Every structure is written in C-alpha cells, then in structure tokens.
Short mmCIF file of C-alpha atoms in Angstrom, two decimals:
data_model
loop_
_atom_site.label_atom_id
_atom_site.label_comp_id
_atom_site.label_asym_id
_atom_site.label_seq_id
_atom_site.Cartn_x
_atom_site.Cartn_y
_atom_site.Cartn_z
CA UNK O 1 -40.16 37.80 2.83
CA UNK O 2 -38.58 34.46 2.49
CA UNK O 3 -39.20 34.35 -1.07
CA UNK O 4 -38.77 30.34 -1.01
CA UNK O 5 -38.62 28.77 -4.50
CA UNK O 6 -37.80 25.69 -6.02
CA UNK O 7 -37.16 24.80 -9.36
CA UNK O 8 -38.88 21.33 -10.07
CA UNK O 9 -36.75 20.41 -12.77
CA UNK O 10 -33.53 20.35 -10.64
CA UNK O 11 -35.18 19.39 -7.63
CA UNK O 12 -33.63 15.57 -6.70
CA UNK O 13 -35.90 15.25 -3.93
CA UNK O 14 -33.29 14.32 -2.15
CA UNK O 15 -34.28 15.84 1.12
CA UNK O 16 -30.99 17.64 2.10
CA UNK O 17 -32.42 20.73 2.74
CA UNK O 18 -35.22 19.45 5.24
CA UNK O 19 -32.82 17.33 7.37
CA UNK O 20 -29.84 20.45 7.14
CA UNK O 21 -32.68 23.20 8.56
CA UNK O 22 -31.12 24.44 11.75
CA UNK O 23 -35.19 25.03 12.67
CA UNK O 24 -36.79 22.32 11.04
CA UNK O 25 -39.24 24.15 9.15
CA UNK O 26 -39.16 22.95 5.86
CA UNK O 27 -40.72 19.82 4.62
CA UNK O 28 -42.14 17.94 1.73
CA UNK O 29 -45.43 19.79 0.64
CA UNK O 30 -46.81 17.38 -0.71
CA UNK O 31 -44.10 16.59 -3.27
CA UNK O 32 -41.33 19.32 -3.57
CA UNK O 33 -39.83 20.88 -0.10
CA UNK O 34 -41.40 24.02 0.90
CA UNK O 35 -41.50 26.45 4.66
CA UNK O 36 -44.14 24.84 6.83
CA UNK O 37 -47.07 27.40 7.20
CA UNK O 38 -46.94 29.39 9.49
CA UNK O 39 -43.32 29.10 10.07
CA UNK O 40 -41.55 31.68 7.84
CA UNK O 41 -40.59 34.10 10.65
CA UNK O 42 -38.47 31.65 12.43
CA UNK O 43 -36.29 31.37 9.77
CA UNK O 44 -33.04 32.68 10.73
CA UNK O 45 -31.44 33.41 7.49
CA UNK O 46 -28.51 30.96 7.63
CA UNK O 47 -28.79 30.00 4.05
CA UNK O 48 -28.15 25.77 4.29
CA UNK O 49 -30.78 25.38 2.45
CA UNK O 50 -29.74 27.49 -0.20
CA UNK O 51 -26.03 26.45 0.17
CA UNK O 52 -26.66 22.14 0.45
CA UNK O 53 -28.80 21.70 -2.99
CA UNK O 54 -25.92 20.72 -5.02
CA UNK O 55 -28.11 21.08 -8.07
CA UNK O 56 -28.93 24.38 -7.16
CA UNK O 57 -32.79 24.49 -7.21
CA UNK O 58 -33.26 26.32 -4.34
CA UNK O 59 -33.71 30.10 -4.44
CA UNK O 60 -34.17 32.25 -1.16
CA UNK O 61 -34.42 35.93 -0.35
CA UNK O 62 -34.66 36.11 -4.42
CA UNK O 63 -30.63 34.59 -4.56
CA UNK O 64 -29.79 32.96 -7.47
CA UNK O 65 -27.34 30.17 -7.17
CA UNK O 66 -25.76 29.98 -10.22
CA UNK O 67 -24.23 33.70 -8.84
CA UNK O 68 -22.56 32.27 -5.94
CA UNK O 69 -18.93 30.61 -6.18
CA UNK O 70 -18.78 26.57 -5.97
CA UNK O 71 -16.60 25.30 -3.54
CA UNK O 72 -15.92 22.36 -5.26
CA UNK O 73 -12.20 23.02 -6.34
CA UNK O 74 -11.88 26.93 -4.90
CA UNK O 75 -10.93 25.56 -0.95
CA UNK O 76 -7.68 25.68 -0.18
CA UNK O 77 -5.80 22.80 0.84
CA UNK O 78 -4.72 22.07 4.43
CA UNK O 79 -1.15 23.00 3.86
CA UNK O 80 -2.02 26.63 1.93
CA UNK O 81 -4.30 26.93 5.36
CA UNK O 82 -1.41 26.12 7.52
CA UNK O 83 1.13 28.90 6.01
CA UNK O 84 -1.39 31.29 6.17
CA UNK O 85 -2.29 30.93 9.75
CA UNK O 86 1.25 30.92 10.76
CA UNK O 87 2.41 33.00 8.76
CA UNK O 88 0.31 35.64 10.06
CA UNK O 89 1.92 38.64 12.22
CA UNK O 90 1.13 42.05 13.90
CA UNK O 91 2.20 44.74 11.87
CA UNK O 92 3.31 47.30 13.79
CA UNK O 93 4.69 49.23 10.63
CA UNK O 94 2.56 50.64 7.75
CA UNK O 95 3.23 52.63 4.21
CA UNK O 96 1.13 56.16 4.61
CA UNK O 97 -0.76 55.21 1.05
CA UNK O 98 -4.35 53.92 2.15
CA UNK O 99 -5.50 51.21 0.52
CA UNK O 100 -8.38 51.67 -1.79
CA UNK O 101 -12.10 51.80 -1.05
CA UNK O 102 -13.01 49.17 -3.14
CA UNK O 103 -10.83 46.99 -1.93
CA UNK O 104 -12.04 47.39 1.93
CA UNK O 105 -15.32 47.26 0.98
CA UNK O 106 -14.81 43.87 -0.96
CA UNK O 107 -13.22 42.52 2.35
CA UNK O 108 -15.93 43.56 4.75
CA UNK O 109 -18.41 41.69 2.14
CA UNK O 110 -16.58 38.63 2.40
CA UNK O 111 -16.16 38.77 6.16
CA UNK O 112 -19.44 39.56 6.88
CA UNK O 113 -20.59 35.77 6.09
CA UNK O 114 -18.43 34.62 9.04
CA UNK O 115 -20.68 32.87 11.72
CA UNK O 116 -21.94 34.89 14.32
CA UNK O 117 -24.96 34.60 17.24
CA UNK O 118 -28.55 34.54 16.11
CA UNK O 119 -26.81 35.08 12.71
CA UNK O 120 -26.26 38.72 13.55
CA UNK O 121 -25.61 41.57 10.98
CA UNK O 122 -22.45 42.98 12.70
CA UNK O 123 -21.74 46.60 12.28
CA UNK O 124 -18.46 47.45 10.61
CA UNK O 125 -17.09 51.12 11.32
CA UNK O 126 -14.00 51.91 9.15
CA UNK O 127 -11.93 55.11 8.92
CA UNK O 128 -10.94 54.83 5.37
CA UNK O 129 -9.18 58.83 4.54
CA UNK O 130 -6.06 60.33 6.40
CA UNK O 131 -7.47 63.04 7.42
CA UNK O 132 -10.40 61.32 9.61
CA UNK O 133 -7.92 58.93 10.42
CA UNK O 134 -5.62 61.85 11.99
CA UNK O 135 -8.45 63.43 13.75
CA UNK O 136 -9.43 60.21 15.67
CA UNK O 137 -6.13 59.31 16.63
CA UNK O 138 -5.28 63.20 17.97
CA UNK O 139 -8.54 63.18 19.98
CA UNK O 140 -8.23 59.79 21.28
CA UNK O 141 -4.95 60.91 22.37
CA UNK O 142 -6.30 64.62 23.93
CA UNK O 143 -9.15 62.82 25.73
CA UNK O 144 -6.59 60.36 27.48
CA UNK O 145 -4.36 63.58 28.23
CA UNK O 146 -7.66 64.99 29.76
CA UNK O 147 -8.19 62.17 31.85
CA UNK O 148 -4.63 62.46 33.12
CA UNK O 149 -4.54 65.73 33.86
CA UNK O 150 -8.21 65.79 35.52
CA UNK O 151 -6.87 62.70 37.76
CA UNK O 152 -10.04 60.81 36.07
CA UNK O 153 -8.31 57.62 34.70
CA UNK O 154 -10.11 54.38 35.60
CA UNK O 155 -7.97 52.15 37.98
CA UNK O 156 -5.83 50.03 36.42
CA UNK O 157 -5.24 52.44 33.22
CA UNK O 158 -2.36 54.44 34.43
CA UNK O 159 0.03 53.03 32.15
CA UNK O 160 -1.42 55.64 29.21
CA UNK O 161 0.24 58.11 31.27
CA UNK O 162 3.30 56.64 29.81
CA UNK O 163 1.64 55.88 26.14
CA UNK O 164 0.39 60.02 26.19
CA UNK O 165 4.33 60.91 27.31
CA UNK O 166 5.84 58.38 24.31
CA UNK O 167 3.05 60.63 22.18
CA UNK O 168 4.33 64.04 22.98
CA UNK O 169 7.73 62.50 22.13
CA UNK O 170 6.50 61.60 18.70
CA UNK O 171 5.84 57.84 19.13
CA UNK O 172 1.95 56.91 18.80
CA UNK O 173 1.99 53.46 20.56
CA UNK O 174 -1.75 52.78 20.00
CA UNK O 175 -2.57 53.19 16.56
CA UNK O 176 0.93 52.83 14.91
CA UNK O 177 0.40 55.39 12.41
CA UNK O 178 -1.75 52.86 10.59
CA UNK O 179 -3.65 54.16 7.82
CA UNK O 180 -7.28 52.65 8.76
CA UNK O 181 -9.09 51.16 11.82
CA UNK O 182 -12.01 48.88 11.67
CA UNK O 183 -14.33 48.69 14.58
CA UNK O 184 -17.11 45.93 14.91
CA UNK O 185 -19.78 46.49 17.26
CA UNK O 186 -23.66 44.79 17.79
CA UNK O 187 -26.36 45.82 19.61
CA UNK O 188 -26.99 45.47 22.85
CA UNK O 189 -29.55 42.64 23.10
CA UNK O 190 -27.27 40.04 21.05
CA UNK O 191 -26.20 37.85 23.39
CA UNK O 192 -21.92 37.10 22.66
CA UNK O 193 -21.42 40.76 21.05
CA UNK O 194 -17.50 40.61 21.88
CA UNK O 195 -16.82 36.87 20.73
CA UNK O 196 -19.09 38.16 17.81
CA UNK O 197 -16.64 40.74 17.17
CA UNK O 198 -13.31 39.07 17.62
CA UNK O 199 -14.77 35.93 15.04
CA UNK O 200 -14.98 38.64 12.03
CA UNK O 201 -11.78 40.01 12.88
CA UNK O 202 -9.90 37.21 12.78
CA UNK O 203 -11.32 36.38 9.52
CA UNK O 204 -10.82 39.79 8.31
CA UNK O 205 -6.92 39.41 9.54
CA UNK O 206 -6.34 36.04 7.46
CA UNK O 207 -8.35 37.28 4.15
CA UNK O 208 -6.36 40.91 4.46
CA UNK O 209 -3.12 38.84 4.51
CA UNK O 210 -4.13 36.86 1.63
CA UNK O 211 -4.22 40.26 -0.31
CA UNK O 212 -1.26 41.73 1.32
CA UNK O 213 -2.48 43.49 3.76
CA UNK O 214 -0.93 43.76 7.48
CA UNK O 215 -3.41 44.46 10.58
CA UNK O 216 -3.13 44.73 14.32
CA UNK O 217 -5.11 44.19 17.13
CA UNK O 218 -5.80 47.41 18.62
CA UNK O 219 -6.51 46.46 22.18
CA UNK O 220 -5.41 50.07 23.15
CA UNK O 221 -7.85 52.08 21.28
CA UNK O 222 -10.78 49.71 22.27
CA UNK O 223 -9.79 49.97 26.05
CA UNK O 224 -9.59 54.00 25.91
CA UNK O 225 -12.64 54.63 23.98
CA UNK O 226 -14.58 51.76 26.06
CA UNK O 227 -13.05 53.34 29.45
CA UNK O 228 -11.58 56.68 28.75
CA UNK O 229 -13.73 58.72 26.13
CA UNK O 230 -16.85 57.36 26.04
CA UNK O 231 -17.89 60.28 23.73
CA UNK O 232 -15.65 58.97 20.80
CA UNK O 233 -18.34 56.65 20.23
CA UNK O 234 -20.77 59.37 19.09
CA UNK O 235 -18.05 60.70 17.04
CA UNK O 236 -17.82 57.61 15.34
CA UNK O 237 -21.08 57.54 14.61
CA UNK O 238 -21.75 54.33 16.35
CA UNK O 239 -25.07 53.78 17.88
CA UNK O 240 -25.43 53.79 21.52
CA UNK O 241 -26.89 50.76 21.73
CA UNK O 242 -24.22 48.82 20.20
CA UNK O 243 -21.33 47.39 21.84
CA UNK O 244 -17.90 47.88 20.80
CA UNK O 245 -16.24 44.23 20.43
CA UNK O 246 -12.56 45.21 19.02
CA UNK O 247 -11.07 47.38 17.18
CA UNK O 248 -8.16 46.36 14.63
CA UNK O 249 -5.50 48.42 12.47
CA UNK O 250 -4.75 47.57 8.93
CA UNK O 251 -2.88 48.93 6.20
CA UNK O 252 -0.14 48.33 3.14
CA UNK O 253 2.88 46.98 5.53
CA UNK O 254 6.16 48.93 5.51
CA UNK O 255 7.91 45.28 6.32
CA UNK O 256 7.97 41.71 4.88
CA UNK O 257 8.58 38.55 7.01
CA UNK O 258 9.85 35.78 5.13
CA UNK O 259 8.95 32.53 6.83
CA UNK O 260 6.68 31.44 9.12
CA UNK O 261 6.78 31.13 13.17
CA UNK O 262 7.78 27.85 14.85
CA UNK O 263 5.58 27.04 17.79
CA UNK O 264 5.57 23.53 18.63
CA UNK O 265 4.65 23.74 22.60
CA UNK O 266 1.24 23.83 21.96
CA UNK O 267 -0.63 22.65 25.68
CA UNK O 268 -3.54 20.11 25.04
CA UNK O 269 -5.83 18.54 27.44
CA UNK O 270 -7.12 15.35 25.93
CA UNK O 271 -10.14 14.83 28.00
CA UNK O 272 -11.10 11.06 29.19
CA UNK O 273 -14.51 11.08 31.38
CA UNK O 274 -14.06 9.63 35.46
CA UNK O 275 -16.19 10.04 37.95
#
C-alpha cells in the first residue's frame, strides 16, 4: 500500500514530484498530485517524490518528513569528501574488542539506502560475537584443508594450499583475525546482484571510516565459500537463492595512518566521437 498523501496546505503545486517520477505515474488529479489509477503497483519505492517536496507535503508508505534529516547544511563539502576517500585503507590489523551491536546495526540502516537495481532490498549477513566469528573462520579453513587433501580444489585455487600451510603456522591470511564479516547477497532473479553488492560495501567502507572503523575486502573468503564450501552458505543461514556479491572484514583497527595516499597517475580517456 502506497499510502500516498498530500497535505494541501504545504502543497506549492509546483509539480516537482510529477516531472522527478522515475515511472511517470503521478499527476495532477484534478488539482493536487496524486498516483494515476491503476498505477500503484509500478511504483518502485525510490522515494523522489517523497525526497523533492521541499515543503514536505508529501507522505508515502505512512513516512513523515519532518523525521527525515535535511540536507540542506548536513553534506559535506568536496574537500571533507576528498580526505575521506583517500584517506581510506585496508586494515589488515584489528583490536579483538567487537564493536557494539548498535552501532553495526545503525551502519547497515544507513547503507541500506545506497542505490541498487530495481531498488533491491539487499540482504546483509553479519557475524557480530567471537565465538561465531571463530567457528566460521576454523571451518572455512577445515573445508579448504578438505579440498586439499581430497585433491578437489577448483583449477586455479591452488594457492590456498599455501594460505591453509601459513594457517597451521598460526597466520590466518583470509580473515585477519578481524572481529566481524559482513556478507551481502540478493536473490537470484535481480539482475546486477554482484555490482549490487560491491555499491553497499563501498558505502559501508567510507561511513565505517567516518566512525573509526577499519574494513577489508575479503576477496578470499568470498572465493572459498563461492568455490570451495558451498555448504558454508547454509551455515550462514543465507538462502539458496541468493547470490553472494562480497564479503568484507571490519573491526576497531589495531593501527592509525596519518595522512592520506598520493596518487596522481590517474589514466583518463576523454572520449571525442569519429566515425
């Protein structure tokens, strides 16, 4: 239920919301906007309406505007933008104190409005206590020692024979000793699942760093569960039907970097159209 509703004393008339409709149906009926008839199930939940009435008159889904934060003075500037972007680095190194469920769960709200195909509700699968966290990361580690010893490792992932040796020598190359993974996965019929995937991650890397968080891509984990142990997904509780996009560390980092990166040789292809 769409739950459309203007208020007629804010309402400017203006028309924003009409001509910002990514599917065109809502229109003047006769005097106020409203959803076409007929039309309310191709709404795809995108919110511009909601989000472009700068007097706020426009309630969907039973949102109330007044509850959502203005961006009118809360962006931040190009340069704050800049220092976070490259300031951003892999942590590789993490404190063993897990950061607080609140916390995570206030990040995953805030990534969750990142863009996404057919405005897709992505799935977010986090290992928030130790003691999960340990038993993931020691069966990840026994199924790829399985596969070794079985002589069942896909071609091309022989190199975890030497990740599983750098284990048994105390070393765990794959998830760091980080104290939580997030996995993002989608079903099966949306149609960019993985590009899906890497989009909230790299949202969820920039606002974890704004806290103080560190992350990691975890291309490792992803590639052994995806390849390896196709069980662990079960374990995880993820439904069959959903792909896994990525899979990302975080945690309280056990270093501090001081300044950002300098990469300068950045290749661009300005295109000009010949025939």
């Amino acid at each position: 239920m769409l739950n459309f509703l203007i208020d007629q004393e804010k309402c400017t008339k203006c028309g924003d919301c009409i001509k910002d409709c990514p599917v065109g149906i809502i229109a003047f009926s006769p005097e106020y906007p409203g959803i076409i008839e007929g039309k309310e199930d191709e709404c795809i939940s995108c919110q511009h309406c909601f989000t472009i009435c700068e007097p706020g008159a426009i309630s969907i889904f039973g949102l109330n505007p007044d509850e959502s934060m203005p961006l009118k003075g809360n962006l931040p500037n190009g340069k704050q933008m800049e220092c976070l972007i490259k300031g951003r680095r892999s942590i590789r190194h993490y404190e063993k104190e897990p950061v607080d469920s609140d916390t995570i769960s206030h990040l995953l709200t805030v990534v969750a409005n990142g863009p996404t195909s057919m405005n897709d509700q992505l799935l977010f699968s986090v290992i928030e206590d130790q003691e999960t966290m340990k038993k993931v990361r020691d069966d990840v580690m026994e199924g790829i020692r399985e596969a070794i010893v079985t002589s069942n490792l896909p071609p091309g992932s022989e190199f975890f024979d030497n990740i599983l040796d750098a284990w048994d020598n105390g070393q765990d190359i794959i998830f760091r000793h980080a104290p939580h993974v997030l996995i993002v996965s989608s079903p099966d019929y949306v149609p960019s699942p993985e590009p899906d995937a890497v989009i909230a991650l790299s949202y969820f890397e920039l606002l974890a760093q704004s806290v103080g968080l560190g992350t990691t891509w975890c291309n490792l984990a992803e590639w052994a569960v995806a390849s390896i142990i196709p069980d662990m997904k079960r374990k995880l509780n993820i439904p069959n039907s959903h792909i896994i996009g990525y899979m990302m560390l975080f945690g309280k980092p056990s270093v501090t970097y001081y300044r950002t990166v300098q990469r300068n040789n950045v290749n661009i292809n300005r295109v000009i159209w010949t025939d």
